[in-house]
Amino acid sequence: DGGITQSPKYLFRKEGQNVTLSCEQNLNHDAMYWYRQDPGQGLRLIYYSQIVNDFQKGDIAEGYSVSREKKESFPLTVTSAQKNPTAFYLCASSADTDTQYFGPGTRLTVL
Amino acid sequence: DQQVKQNSPSLSVQEGRISILNCDYTNSMFDYFLWYKKYPAEGPTFLISISSIKDKNEDGRFTVFLNKSAKHLSLHIVPSQPGDSAVYFCAASENNAGNNRKLIWGLGTSLAVNP
């Protein structure tokens, strides 16, 4: 069945290490998005991509990088330059409407 | 500056009664509004949306009302059920000339429906 998958559900990394979060969708959506959510806060946009091989910075892109080599995949790399990487990361996709559909999220904890 | 504001961080209602969640916005260029429901440690789930050309949209127990002159929208849940207990996010989208539409999110309202 169609949907958005994020793996893993929980991820632990040591400080100073880069880590890549996976996001895959089989909904044939053109646009994909990465958000982070911190306790008691809303969703903040990190990066988004409207089409393959193109992406734009969101509101808090510093310390993150993305790629969009395939329509189905939009991996997010949290680099060592990100000062506060511990958070709940959410991936979403949308067709040509504004409605975004979310994956289950990845909880990243940096030790 | 928050363009989409949910001024009530939390709301508590009795099972069977109406829940009313409010959202205000400042950008008159917003033309599409959405409500999402989120459980802890899960991704948000789309609930209902409304275009700026309408003032009401209904889907089962959920109704969204839009008052453009007041830049205000509300989500009504009737009757409220314990399973509705979650954080509700309001989001808005702007009609701009480019193709880079993105959603602007409120900070959420935590709804507790008590049995």
PDB file of N, CA, C and O in Angstrom, chain B residues 12-38:
ATOM      1  N   SER B  12      -9.305  21.586  27.237  1.00  0.00           N
ATOM      2  CA  SER B  12      -9.851  20.387  27.844  1.00  0.00           C
ATOM      3  C   SER B  12     -11.375  20.415  27.724  1.00  0.00           C
ATOM      4  O   SER B  12     -12.008  21.420  28.073  1.00  0.00           O
ATOM      5  N   VAL B  13     -11.964  19.325  27.212  1.00  0.00           N
ATOM      6  CA  VAL B  13     -13.428  19.252  27.054  1.00  0.00           C
ATOM      7  C   VAL B  13     -13.919  17.883  27.517  1.00  0.00           C
ATOM      8  O   VAL B  13     -13.148  16.928  27.609  1.00  0.00           O
ATOM      9  N   GLN B  14     -15.198  17.813  27.800  1.00  0.00           N
ATOM     10  CA  GLN B  14     -15.817  16.555  28.191  1.00  0.00           C
ATOM     11  C   GLN B  14     -16.220  15.763  26.953  1.00  0.00           C
ATOM     12  O   GLN B  14     -16.629  16.324  25.930  1.00  0.00           O
ATOM     13  N   GLU B  15     -16.114  14.465  27.076  1.00  0.00           N
ATOM     14  CA  GLU B  15     -16.555  13.573  26.008  1.00  0.00           C
ATOM     15  C   GLU B  15     -18.002  13.894  25.635  1.00  0.00           C
ATOM     16  O   GLU B  15     -18.857  14.104  26.508  1.00  0.00           O
ATOM     17  N   GLY B  16     -18.272  13.942  24.326  1.00  0.00           N
ATOM     18  CA  GLY B  16     -19.623  14.216  23.859  1.00  0.00           C
ATOM     19  C   GLY B  16     -19.912  15.686  23.596  1.00  0.00           C
ATOM     20  O   GLY B  16     -20.864  16.016  22.880  1.00  0.00           O
ATOM     21  N   ARG B  17     -19.077  16.569  24.169  1.00  0.00           N
ATOM     22  CA  ARG B  17     -19.288  18.004  23.956  1.00  0.00           C
ATOM     23  C   ARG B  17     -18.526  18.467  22.726  1.00  0.00           C
ATOM     24  O   ARG B  17     -17.802  17.701  22.092  1.00  0.00           O
ATOM     25  N   ILE B  18     -18.676  19.736  22.402  1.00  0.00           N
ATOM     26  CA  ILE B  18     -17.991  20.291  21.247  1.00  0.00           C
ATOM     27  C   ILE B  18     -16.597  20.777  21.632  1.00  0.00           C
ATOM     28  O   ILE B  18     -16.399  21.375  22.701  1.00  0.00           O
ATOM     29  N   SER B  19     -15.629  20.506  20.772  1.00  0.00           N
ATOM     30  CA  SER B  19     -14.287  21.082  20.909  1.00  0.00           C
ATOM     31  C   SER B  19     -14.139  22.148  19.834  1.00  0.00           C
ATOM     32  O   SER B  19     -14.446  21.892  18.663  1.00  0.00           O
ATOM     33  N   ILE B  20     -13.660  23.313  20.222  1.00  0.00           N
ATOM     34  CA  ILE B  20     -13.431  24.402  19.263  1.00  0.00           C
ATOM     35  C   ILE B  20     -11.987  24.844  19.381  1.00  0.00           C
ATOM     36  O   ILE B  20     -11.553  25.338  20.424  1.00  0.00           O
ATOM     37  N   LEU B  21     -11.245  24.627  18.300  1.00  0.00           N
ATOM     38  CA  LEU B  21      -9.844  25.033  18.270  1.00  0.00           C
ATOM     39  C   LEU B  21      -9.711  26.224  17.329  1.00  0.00           C
ATOM     40  O   LEU B  21     -10.248  26.205  16.221  1.00  0.00           O
ATOM     41  N   ASN B  22      -8.991  27.224  17.759  1.00  0.00           N
ATOM     42  CA  ASN B  22      -8.909  28.478  17.026  1.00  0.00           C
ATOM     43  C   ASN B  22      -7.531  28.718  16.429  1.00  0.00           C
ATOM     44  O   ASN B  22      -6.516  28.257  16.950  1.00  0.00           O
ATOM     45  N   CYS B  23      -7.540  29.499  15.353  1.00  0.00           N
ATOM     46  CA  CYS B  23      -6.303  29.817  14.646  1.00  0.00           C
ATOM     47  C   CYS B  23      -6.456  31.193  14.019  1.00  0.00           C
ATOM     48  O   CYS B  23      -7.488  31.480  13.401  1.00  0.00           O
ATOM     49  N   ASP B  24      -5.469  32.052  14.186  1.00  0.00           N
ATOM     50  CA  ASP B  24      -5.469  33.382  13.582  1.00  0.00           C
ATOM     51  C   ASP B  24      -4.263  33.503  12.658  1.00  0.00           C
ATOM     52  O   ASP B  24      -3.216  32.901  12.912  1.00  0.00           O
ATOM     53  N   TYR B  25      -4.398  34.290  11.611  1.00  0.00           N
ATOM     54  CA  TYR B  25      -3.284  34.487  10.698  1.00  0.00           C
ATOM     55  C   TYR B  25      -3.160  35.956  10.342  1.00  0.00           C
ATOM     56  O   TYR B  25      -4.088  36.741  10.502  1.00  0.00           O
ATOM     57  N   THR B  26      -1.969  36.321   9.891  1.00  0.00           N
ATOM     58  CA  THR B  26      -1.711  37.735   9.621  1.00  0.00           C
ATOM     59  C   THR B  26      -1.531  38.032   8.130  1.00  0.00           C
ATOM     60  O   THR B  26      -1.696  39.179   7.712  1.00  0.00           O
ATOM     61  N   ASN B  27      -1.218  37.026   7.344  1.00  0.00           N
ATOM     62  CA  ASN B  27      -0.898  37.238   5.932  1.00  0.00           C
ATOM     63  C   ASN B  27      -2.160  37.114   5.071  1.00  0.00           C
ATOM     64  O   ASN B  27      -2.726  36.028   4.942  1.00  0.00           O
ATOM     65  N   SER B  28      -2.585  38.206   4.482  1.00  0.00           N
ATOM     66  CA  SER B  28      -3.816  38.193   3.680  1.00  0.00           C
ATOM     67  C   SER B  28      -3.647  37.442   2.362  1.00  0.00           C
ATOM     68  O   SER B  28      -4.616  37.205   1.649  1.00  0.00           O
ATOM     69  N   MET B  29      -2.405  37.052   2.033  1.00  0.00           N
ATOM     70  CA  MET B  29      -2.163  36.291   0.813  1.00  0.00           C
ATOM     71  C   MET B  29      -2.386  34.789   1.010  1.00  0.00           C
ATOM     72  O   MET B  29      -2.369  34.032   0.047  1.00  0.00           O
ATOM     73  N   PHE B  30      -2.582  34.353   2.233  1.00  0.00           N
ATOM     74  CA  PHE B  30      -2.890  32.932   2.465  1.00  0.00           C
ATOM     75  C   PHE B  30      -4.217  32.598   1.790  1.00  0.00           C
ATOM     76  O   PHE B  30      -5.216  33.306   1.973  1.00  0.00           O
ATOM     77  N   ASP B  31      -4.238  31.497   1.024  1.00  0.00           N
ATOM     78  CA  ASP B  31      -5.470  31.146   0.324  1.00  0.00           C
ATOM     79  C   ASP B  31      -5.913  29.711   0.570  1.00  0.00           C
ATOM     80  O   ASP B  31      -6.900  29.254  -0.016  1.00  0.00           O
ATOM     81  N   TYR B  32      -5.196  29.008   1.403  1.00  0.00           N
ATOM     82  CA  TYR B  32      -5.562  27.616   1.680  1.00  0.00           C
ATOM     83  C   TYR B  32      -5.118  27.297   3.087  1.00  0.00           C
ATOM     84  O   TYR B  32      -3.995  27.627   3.492  1.00  0.00           O
ATOM     85  N   PHE B  33      -6.033  26.655   3.842  1.00  0.00           N
ATOM     86  CA  PHE B  33      -5.780  26.405   5.261  1.00  0.00           C
ATOM     87  C   PHE B  33      -6.048  24.943   5.572  1.00  0.00           C
ATOM     88  O   PHE B  33      -6.973  24.346   5.030  1.00  0.00           O
ATOM     89  N   LEU B  34      -5.227  24.391   6.461  1.00  0.00           N
ATOM     90  CA  LEU B  34      -5.341  22.976   6.778  1.00  0.00           C
ATOM     91  C   LEU B  34      -5.267  22.777   8.285  1.00  0.00           C
ATOM     92  O   LEU B  34      -4.639  23.543   9.005  1.00  0.00           O
ATOM     93  N   TRP B  35      -5.902  21.698   8.728  1.00  0.00           N
ATOM     94  CA  TRP B  35      -5.771  21.252  10.115  1.00  0.00           C
ATOM     95  C   TRP B  35      -5.187  19.838  10.119  1.00  0.00           C
ATOM     96  O   TRP B  35      -5.600  18.983   9.338  1.00  0.00           O
ATOM     97  N   TYR B  36      -4.222  19.644  11.026  1.00  0.00           N
ATOM     98  CA  TYR B  36      -3.594  18.349  11.210  1.00  0.00           C
ATOM     99  C   TYR B  36      -3.735  17.942  12.672  1.00  0.00           C
ATOM    100  O   TYR B  36      -3.751  18.786  13.568  1.00  0.00           O
ATOM    101  N   LYS B  37      -3.757  16.637  12.885  1.00  0.00           N
ATOM    102  CA  LYS B  37      -3.816  16.052  14.225  1.00  0.00           C
ATOM    103  C   LYS B  37      -2.535  15.265  14.437  1.00  0.00           C
ATOM    104  O   LYS B  37      -2.072  14.562  13.529  1.00  0.00           O
ATOM    105  N   LYS B  38      -1.957  15.393  15.628  1.00  0.00           N
ATOM    106  CA  LYS B  38      -0.695  14.691  15.877  1.00  0.00           C
ATOM    107  C   LYS B  38      -0.693  14.037  17.247  1.00  0.00           C
ATOM    108  O   LYS B  38      -0.908  14.695  18.268  1.00  0.00           O
TER     109      LYS B  38
END
